[in-house]
Every structure is written in C-alpha cells, then in structure tokens.
PDB file of C-alpha atoms in Angstrom:
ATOM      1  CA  UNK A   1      81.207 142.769 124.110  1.00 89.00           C
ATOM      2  CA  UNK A   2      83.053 140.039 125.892  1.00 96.00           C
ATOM      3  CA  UNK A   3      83.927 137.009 124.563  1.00 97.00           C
ATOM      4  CA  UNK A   4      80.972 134.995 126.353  1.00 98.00           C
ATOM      5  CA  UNK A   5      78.752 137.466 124.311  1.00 97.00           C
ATOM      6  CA  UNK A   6      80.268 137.310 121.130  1.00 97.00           C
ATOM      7  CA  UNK A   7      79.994 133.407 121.672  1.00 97.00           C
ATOM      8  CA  UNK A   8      76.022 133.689 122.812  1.00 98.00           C
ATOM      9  CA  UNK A   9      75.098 135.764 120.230  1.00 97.00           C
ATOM     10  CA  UNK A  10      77.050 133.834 117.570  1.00 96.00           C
ATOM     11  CA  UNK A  11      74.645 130.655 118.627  1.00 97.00           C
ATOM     12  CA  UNK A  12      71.648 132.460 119.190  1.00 97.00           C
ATOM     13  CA  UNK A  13      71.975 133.972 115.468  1.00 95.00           C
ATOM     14  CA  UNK A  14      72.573 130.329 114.557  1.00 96.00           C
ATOM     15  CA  UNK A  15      69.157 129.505 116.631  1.00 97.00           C
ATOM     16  CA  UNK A  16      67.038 131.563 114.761  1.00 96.00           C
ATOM     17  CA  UNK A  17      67.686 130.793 111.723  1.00 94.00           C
ATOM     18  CA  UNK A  18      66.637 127.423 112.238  1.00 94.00           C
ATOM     19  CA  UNK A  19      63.643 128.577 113.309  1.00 94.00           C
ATOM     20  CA  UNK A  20      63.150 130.891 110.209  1.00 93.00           C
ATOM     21  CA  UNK A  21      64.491 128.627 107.490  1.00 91.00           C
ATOM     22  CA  UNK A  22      63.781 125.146 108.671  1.00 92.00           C
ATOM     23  CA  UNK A  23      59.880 123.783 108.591  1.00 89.00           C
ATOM     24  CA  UNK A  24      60.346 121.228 111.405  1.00 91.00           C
ATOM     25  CA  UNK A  25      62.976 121.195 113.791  1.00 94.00           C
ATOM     26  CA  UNK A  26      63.715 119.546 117.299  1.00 96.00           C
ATOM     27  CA  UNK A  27      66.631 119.808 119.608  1.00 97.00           C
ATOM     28  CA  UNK A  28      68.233 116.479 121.218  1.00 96.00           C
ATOM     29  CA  UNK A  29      68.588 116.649 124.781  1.00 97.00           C
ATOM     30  CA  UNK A  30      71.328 114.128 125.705  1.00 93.00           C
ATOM     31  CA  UNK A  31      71.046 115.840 129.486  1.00 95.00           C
ATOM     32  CA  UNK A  32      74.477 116.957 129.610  1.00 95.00           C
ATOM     33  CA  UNK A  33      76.381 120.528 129.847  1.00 96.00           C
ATOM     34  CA  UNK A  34      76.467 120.716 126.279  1.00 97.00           C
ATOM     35  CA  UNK A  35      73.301 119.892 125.560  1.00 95.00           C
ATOM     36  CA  UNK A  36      71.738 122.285 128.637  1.00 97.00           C
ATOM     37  CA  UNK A  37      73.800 125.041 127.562  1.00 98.00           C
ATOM     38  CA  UNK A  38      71.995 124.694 123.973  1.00 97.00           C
ATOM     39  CA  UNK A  39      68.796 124.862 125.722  1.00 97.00           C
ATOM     40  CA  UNK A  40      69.467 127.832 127.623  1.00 97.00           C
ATOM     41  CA  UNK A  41      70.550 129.372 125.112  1.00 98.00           C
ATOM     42  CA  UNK A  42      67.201 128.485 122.880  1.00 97.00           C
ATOM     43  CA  UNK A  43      65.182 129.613 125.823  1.00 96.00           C
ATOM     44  CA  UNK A  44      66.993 133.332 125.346  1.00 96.00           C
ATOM     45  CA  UNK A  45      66.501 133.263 121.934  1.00 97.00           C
ATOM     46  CA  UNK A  46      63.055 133.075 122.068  1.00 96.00           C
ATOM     47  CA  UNK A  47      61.891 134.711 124.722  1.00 93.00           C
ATOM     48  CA  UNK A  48      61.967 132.066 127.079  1.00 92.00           C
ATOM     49  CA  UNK A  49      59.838 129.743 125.225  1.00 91.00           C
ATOM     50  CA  UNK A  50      61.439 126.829 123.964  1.00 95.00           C
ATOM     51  CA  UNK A  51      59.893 126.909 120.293  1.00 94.00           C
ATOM     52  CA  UNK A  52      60.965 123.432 119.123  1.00 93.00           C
ATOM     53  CA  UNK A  53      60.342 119.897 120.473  1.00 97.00           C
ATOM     54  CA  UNK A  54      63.322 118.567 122.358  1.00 98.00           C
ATOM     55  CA  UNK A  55      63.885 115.294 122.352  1.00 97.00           C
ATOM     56  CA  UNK A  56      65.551 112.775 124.556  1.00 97.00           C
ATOM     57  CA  UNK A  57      66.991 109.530 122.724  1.00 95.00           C
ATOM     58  CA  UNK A  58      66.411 107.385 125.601  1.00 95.00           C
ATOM     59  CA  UNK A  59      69.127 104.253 125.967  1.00 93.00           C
ATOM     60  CA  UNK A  60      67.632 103.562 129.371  1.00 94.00           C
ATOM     61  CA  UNK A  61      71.292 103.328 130.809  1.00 92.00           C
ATOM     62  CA  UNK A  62      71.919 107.169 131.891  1.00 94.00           C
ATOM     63  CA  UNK A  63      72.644 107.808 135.640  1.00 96.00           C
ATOM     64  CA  UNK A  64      69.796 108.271 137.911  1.00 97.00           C
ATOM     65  CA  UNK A  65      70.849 111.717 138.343  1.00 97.00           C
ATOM     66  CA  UNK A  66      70.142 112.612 134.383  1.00 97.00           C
ATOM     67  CA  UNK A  67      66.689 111.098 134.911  1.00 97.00           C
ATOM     68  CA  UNK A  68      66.296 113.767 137.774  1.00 97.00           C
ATOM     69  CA  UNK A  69      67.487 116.400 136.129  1.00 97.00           C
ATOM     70  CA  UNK A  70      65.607 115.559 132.885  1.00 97.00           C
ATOM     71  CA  UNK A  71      62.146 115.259 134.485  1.00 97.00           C
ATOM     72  CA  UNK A  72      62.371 118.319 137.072  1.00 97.00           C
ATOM     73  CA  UNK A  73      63.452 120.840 133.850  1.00 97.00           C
ATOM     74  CA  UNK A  74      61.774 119.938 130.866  1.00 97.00           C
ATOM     75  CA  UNK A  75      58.871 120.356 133.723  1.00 97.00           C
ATOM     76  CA  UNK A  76      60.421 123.784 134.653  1.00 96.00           C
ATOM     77  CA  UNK A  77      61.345 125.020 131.545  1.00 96.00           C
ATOM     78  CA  UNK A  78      57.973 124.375 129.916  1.00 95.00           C
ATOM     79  CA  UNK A  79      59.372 122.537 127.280  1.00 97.00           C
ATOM     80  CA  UNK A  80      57.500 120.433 124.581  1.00 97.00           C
ATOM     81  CA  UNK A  81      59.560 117.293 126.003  1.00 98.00           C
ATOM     82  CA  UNK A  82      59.679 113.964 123.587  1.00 97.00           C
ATOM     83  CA  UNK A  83      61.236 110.979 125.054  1.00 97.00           C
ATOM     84  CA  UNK A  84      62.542 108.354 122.539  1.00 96.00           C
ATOM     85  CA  UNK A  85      63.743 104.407 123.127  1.00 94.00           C
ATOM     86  CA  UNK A  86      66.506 102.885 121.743  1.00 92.00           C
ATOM     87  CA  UNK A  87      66.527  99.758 120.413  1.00 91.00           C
ATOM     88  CA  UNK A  88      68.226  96.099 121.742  1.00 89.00           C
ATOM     89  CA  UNK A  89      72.175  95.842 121.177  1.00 86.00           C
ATOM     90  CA  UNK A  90      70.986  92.587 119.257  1.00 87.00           C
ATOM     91  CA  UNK A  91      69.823  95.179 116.695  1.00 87.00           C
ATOM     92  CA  UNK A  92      73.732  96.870 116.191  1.00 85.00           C
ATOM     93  CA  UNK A  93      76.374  96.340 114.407  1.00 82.00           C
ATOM     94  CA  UNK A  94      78.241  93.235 115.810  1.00 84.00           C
ATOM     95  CA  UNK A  95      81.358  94.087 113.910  1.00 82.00           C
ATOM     96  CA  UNK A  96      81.724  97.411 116.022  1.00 80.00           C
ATOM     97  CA  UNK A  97      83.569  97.037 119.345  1.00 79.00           C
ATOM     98  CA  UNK A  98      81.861  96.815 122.637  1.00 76.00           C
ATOM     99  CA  UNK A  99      81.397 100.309 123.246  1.00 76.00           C
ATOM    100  CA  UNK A 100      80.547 101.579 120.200  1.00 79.00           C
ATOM    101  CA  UNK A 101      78.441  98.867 119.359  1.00 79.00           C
ATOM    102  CA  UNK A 102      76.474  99.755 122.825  1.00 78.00           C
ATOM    103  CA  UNK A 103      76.498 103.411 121.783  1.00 77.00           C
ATOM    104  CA  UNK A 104      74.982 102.522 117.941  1.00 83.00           C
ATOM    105  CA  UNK A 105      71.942 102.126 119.580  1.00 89.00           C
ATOM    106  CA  UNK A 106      71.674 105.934 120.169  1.00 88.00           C
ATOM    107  CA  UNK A 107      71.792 105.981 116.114  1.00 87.00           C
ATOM    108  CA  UNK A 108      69.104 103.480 115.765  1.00 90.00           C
ATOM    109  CA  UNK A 109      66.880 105.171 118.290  1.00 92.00           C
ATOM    110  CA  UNK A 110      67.777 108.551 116.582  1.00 91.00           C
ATOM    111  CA  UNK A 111      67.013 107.189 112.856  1.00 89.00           C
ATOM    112  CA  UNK A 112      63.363 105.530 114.021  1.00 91.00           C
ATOM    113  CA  UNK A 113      62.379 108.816 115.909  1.00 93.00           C
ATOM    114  CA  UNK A 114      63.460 111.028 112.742  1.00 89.00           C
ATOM    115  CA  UNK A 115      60.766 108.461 110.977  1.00 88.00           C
ATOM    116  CA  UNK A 116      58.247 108.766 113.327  1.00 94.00           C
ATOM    117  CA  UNK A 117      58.159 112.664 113.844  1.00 94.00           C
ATOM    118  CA  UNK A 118      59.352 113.791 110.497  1.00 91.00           C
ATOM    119  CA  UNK A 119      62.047 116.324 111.817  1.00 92.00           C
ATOM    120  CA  UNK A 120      63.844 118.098 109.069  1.00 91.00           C
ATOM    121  CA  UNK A 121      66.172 119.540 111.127  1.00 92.00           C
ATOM    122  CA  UNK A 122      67.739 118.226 114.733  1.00 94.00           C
ATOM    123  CA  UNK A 123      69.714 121.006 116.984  1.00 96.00           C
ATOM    124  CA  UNK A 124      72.943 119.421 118.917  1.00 95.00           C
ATOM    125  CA  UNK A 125      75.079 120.368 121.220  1.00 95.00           C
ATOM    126  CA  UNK A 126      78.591 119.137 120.177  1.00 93.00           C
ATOM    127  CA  UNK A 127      81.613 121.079 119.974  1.00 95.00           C
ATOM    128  CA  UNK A 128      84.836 121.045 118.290  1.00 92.00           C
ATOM    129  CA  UNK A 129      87.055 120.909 120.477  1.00 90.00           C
ATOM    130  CA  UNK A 130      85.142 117.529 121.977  1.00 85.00           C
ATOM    131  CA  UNK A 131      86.937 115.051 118.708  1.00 76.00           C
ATOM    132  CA  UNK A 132      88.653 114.931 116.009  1.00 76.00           C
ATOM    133  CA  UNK A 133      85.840 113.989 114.043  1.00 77.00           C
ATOM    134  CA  UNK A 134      83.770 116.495 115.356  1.00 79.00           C
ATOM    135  CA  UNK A 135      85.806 119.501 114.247  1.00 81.00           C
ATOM    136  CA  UNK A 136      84.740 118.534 110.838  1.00 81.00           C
ATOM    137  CA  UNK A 137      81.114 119.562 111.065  1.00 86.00           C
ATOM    138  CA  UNK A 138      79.538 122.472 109.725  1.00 90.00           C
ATOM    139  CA  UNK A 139      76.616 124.553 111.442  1.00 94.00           C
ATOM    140  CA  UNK A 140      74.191 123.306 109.312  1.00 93.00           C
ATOM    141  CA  UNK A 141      75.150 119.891 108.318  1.00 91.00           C
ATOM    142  CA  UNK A 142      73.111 118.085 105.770  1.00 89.00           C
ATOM    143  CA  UNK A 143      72.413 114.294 106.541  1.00 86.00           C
ATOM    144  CA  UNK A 144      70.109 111.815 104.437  1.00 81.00           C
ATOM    145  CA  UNK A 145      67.265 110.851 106.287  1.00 72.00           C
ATOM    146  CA  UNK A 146      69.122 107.410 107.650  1.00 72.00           C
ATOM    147  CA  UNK A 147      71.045 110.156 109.115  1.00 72.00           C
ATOM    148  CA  UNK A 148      74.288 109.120 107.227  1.00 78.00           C
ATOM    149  CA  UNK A 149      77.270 111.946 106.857  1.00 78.00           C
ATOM    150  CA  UNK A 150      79.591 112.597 103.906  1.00 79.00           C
ATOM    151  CA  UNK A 151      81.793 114.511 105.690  1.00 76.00           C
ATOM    152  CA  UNK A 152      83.787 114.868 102.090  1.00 76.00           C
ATOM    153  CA  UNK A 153      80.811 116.612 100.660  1.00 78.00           C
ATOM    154  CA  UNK A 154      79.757 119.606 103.254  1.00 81.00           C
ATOM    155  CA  UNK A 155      78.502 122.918 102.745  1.00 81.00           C
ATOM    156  CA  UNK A 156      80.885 125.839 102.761  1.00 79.00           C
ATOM    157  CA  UNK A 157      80.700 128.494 105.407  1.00 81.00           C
ATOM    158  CA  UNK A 158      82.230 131.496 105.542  1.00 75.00           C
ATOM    159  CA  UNK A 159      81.531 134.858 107.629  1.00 73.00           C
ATOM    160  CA  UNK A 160      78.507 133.374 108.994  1.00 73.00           C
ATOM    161  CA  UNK A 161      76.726 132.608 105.828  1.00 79.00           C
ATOM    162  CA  UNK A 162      74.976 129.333 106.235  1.00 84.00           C
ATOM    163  CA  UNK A 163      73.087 126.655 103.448  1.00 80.00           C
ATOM    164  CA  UNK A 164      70.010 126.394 105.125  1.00 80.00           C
ATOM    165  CA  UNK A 165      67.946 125.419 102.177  1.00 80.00           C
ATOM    166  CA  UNK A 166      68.661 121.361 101.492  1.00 79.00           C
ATOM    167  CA  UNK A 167      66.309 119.194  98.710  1.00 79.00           C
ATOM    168  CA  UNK A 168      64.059 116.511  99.651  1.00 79.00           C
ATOM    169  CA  UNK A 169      65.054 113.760 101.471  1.00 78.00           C
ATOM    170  CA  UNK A 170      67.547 115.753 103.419  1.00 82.00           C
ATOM    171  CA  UNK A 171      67.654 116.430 107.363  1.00 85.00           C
ATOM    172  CA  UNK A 172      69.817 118.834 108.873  1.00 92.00           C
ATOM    173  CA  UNK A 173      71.877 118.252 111.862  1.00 93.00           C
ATOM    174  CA  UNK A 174      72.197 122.178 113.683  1.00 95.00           C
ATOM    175  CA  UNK A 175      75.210 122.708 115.755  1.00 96.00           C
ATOM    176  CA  UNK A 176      75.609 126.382 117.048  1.00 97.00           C
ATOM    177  CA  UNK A 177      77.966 125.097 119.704  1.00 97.00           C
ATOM    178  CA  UNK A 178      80.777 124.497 117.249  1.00 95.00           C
ATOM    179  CA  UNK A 179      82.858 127.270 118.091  1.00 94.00           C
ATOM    180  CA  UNK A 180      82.617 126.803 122.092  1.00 97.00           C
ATOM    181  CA  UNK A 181      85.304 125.048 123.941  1.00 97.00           C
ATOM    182  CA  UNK A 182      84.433 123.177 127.455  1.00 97.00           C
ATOM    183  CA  UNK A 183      86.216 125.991 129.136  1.00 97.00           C
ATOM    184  CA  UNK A 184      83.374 127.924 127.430  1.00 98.00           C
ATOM    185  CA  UNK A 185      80.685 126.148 128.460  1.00 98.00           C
ATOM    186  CA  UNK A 186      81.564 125.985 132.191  1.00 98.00           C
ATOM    187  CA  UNK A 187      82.097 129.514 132.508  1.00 98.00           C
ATOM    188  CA  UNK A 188      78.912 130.843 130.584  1.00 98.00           C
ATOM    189  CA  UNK A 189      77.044 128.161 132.976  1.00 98.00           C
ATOM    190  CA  UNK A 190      78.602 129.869 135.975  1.00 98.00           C
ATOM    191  CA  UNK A 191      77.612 133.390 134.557  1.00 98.00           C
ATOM    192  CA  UNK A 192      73.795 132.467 134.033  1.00 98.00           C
ATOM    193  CA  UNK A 193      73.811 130.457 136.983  1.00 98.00           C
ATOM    194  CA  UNK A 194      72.630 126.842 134.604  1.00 98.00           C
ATOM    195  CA  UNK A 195      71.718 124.235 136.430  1.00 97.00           C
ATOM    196  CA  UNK A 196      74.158 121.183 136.494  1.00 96.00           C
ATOM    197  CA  UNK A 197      74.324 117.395 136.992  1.00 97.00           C
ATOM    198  CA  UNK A 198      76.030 116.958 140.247  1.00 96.00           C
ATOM    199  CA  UNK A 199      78.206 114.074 138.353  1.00 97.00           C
ATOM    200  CA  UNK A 200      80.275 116.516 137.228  1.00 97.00           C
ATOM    201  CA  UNK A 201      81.181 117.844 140.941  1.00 98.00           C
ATOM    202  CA  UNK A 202      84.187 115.906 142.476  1.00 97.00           C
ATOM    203  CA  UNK A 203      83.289 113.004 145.372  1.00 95.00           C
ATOM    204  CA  UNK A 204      86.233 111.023 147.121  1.00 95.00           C
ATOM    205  CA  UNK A 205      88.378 112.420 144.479  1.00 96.00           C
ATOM    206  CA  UNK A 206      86.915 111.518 141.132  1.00 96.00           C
ATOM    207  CA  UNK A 207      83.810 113.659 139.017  1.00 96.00           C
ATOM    208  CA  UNK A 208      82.331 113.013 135.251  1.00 95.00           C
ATOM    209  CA  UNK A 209      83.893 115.150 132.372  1.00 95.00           C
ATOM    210  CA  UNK A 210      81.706 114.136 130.306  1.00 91.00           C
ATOM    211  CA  UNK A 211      78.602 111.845 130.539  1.00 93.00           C
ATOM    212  CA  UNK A 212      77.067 108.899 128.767  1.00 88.00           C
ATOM    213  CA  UNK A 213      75.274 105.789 129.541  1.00 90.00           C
ATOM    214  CA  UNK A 214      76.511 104.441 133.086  1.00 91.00           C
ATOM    215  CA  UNK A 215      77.921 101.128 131.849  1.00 88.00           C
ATOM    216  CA  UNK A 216      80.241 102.878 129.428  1.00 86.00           C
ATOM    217  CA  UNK A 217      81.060 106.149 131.443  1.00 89.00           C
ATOM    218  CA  UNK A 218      84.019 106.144 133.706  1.00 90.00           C
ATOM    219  CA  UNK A 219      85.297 109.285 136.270  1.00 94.00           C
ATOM    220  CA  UNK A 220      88.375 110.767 136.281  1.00 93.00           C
ATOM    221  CA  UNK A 221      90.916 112.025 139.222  1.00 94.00           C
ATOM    222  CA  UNK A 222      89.249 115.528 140.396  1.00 95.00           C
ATOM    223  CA  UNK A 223      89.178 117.416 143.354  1.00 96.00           C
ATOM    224  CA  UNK A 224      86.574 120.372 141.661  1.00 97.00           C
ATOM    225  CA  UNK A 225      83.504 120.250 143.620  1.00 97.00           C
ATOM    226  CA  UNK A 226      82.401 123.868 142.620  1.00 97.00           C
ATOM    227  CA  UNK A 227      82.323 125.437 139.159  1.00 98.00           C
ATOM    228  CA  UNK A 228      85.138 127.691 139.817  1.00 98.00           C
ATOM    229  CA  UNK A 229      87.380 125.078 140.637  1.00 98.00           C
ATOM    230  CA  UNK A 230      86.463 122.941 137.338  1.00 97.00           C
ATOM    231  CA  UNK A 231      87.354 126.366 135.397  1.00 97.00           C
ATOM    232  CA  UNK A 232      90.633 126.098 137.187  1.00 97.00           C
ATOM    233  CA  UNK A 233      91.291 122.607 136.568  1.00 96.00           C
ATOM    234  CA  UNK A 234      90.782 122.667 133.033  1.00 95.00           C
ATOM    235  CA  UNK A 235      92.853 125.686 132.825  1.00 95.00           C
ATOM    236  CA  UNK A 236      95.878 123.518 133.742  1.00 93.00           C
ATOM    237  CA  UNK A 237      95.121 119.917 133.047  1.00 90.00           C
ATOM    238  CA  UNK A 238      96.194 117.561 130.286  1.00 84.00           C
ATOM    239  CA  UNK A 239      93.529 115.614 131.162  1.00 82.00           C
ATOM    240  CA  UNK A 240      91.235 114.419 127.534  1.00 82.00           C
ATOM    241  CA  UNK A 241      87.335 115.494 128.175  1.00 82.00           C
ATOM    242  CA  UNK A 242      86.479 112.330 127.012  1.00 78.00           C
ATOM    243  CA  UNK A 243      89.350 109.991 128.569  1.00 75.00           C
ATOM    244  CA  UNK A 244      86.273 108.466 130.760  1.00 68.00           C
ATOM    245  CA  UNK A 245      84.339 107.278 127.919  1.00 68.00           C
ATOM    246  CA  UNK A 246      84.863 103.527 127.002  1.00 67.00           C
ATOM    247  CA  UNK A 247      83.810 103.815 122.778  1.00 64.00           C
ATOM    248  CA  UNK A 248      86.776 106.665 122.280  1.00 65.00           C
ATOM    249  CA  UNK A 249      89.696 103.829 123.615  1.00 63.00           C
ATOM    250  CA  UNK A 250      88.433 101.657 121.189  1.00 60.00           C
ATOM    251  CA  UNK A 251      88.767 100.448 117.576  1.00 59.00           C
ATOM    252  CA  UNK A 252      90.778 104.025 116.215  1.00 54.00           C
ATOM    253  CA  UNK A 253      87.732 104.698 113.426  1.00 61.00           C
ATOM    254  CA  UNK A 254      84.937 103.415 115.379  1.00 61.00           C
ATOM    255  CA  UNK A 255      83.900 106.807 116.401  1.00 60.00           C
ATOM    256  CA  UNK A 256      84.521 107.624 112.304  1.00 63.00           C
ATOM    257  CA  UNK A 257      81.871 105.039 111.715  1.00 63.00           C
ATOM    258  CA  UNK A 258      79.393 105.985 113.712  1.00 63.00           C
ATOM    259  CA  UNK A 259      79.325 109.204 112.934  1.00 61.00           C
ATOM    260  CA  UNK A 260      79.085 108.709 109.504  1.00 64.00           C
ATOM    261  CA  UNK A 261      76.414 106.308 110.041  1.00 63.00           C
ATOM    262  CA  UNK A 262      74.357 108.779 112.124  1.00 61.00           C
ATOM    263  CA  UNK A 263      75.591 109.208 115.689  1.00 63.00           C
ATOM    264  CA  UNK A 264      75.901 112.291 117.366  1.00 65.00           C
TER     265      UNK A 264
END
C-alpha cells in the first residue's frame, strides 16, 4: 500500500464512521483543495454518492472562479448542495483586527446555519500542517453548539480509536484530513485527476496557495502552472501556505480567538 493509500483509507475509515455514529452530519465546502479533496474522498466512500449535505458558508467575497467551480460540481457530483450567508461585518467583533474581524463572519454564518439545520456533526477539511492552532485538533472534535472550542479539554485518540458519542448540546467538528500535508493533497489530486481552481496555477508569475475571500487573499511569487510543477515547488520552497492570507499577519492570537470562538 503506498502512502497515498494508507492516507485515503485512513480518511475514508474516518468518513464512515461519521456516517455510522453521527445522526446528522454535513460537510463544509469552503471550495478549495482541501475542502475538494474531502469531497472526493466522501464520494469514494460511499459509492459515489455524497451521503451528507454539504454546505457552503457563503461570505459573498470568494473569487469568481470558486463560484464557477462551486455551481458546475455540486451540479456534477450530484450533491445535496446548501448554500449559507454570512452576516454584515457590523455584526463582528470590532476588537478583532481587520482581517480577522472580516473572516468572523464565516463563524457567524457557520453558528446561524448549525441553528437552522440542526447538524450534529460538520466534516472539514483542515490539516495540520496548515497552523499552529490547527495541529491541536482531534478527528472528532467536540464543540458546543455556538461552536466554541476548549482546545484544553479534547478527546484522546490513540490507534485510531475515536469518541464519537458526545451528550446533548454538543456538535462535532470531523476532520479526516488531519494527518495530510499540502504536498499530500496536490499529489493525491494529480493521481485521481480532481478538478482544481485555476487560482492556484501560476499567471505573470504569481498563483494562490491557499484561498479565501478576494479582499483578504493575496498571491505569492510562482512560476507552477501545472500540478507537477506545484509538487516541485513545494518540495523546495520556504515559502508559508498561508503567507497570502491577510488575518494570519495579524494580531499573533487572533487566529487563537477565532478558532476558539468557532471558525474553521
């Protein structure tokens, strides 16, 4: 089994047992290579049926390009799509800077659509390797239905044994991406052949590493227009995956806070 396997069947183990132990899950589609990776993955899983809702948290500020992509595959892919607003910035924290404060309204949106739909679990595609913050997660990650995180209170897991069985007034944030790195991802999208965003191809020099909303999303310096060439820059570069996105320069535990508060 090569690694790619051993990493696929790791997730799709972590899949289905959402399925089989949680009464009402979704997966959040934030349209990038993480997210479309989880989705492919789901889609092998099961069949190729998509058993869960997905669910797009809708700022209104992606690219036009995620809009694109969005509406040609949940169209494709037969999926039981959901689209979600956000609410105003007037509605966020002023005390958070700029960025962050602009990216609370993802939690917002996230916290009224949990009310709305009832979810008690929500699939994501984050990784590790992505923050600091983010290496603290577990698999399944218990939340309280504001979606706030003690991340000093977490579940133990150990040789794959997950809590999957939370008391009421619990959701469950589901992360079988953990263990990927982007280096992962970019190579098992090459070997299924998953579609892309073509922001994260290189034009006049610069391509998306990772993408957000468009007001808060910078490039960086790339020439890797193909997906073997991004496998061969990351191989080498010192580059952060996240250098082009404004919230992570800012305030040093604003990305702390919203996490703890409910952000992805």
């Amino acid at each position: 089994m090569s690694h790619l396997d051993e990493l696929e069947a790791e997730s799709v183990y972590v899949l289905r047992e959402a399925f089989a132990k949680l009464e009402r899950p979704a997966i959040l589609w934030s349209l990038g290579k993480d997210s479309n990776v989880v989705l492919w993955l789901a889609r092998k899983a099961f069949f190729g049926h998509v058993p869960f809702p997905v669910m797009h948290v809708d700022t209104g500020k992606k690219f036009k390009e995620m809009y694109a992509f969005r509406d040609r595959y949940a169209k494709e892919w037969g999926l039981n799509f959901i689209r979600e607003e956000c609410p105003p910035i007037e509605q966020t924290d002023p005390s958070l800077p700029p960025a962050a404060r602009s990216a609370e309204r993802k939690t917002l949106g996230l916290r009224a659509a949990l009310l709305k739909h009832q979810f008690t679990g929500l699939v994501a595609g984050i990784r590790r390797d992505e923050e600091a913050i983010r290496a603290k997660e577990r698999y399944f990650s218990p939340r309280s239905l504001d979606g706030s995180w003690n991340l000093k209170d977490q579940p133990p897991e150990v040789f794959e044994q997950y809590m999957t069985s939370f008391p009421p007034g619990v959701h469950v944030r589901i992360h079988p991406l953990l263990h990927w790195t982007e280096l992962d991802i970019w190579r098992y999208t090459k070997r299924e052949n998953i579609p892309a965003i073509e922001l994260y191809f290189a034009k006049n020099g610069m391509r998306y590493r990772s993408l957000g909303d468009e007001d808060i999303t910078k490039p960086v310096p790339s020439t890797a227009s193909t997906i073997d060439e991004i496998i061969a820059e990351l191989e080498t570069t010192k580059v952060a995956e996240r250098s082009g996105r404004a919230m992570d320069h800012e305030a040093e535990d604003s990305f702390e806070r919203l996490r703890a508060s409910g952000y992805l």
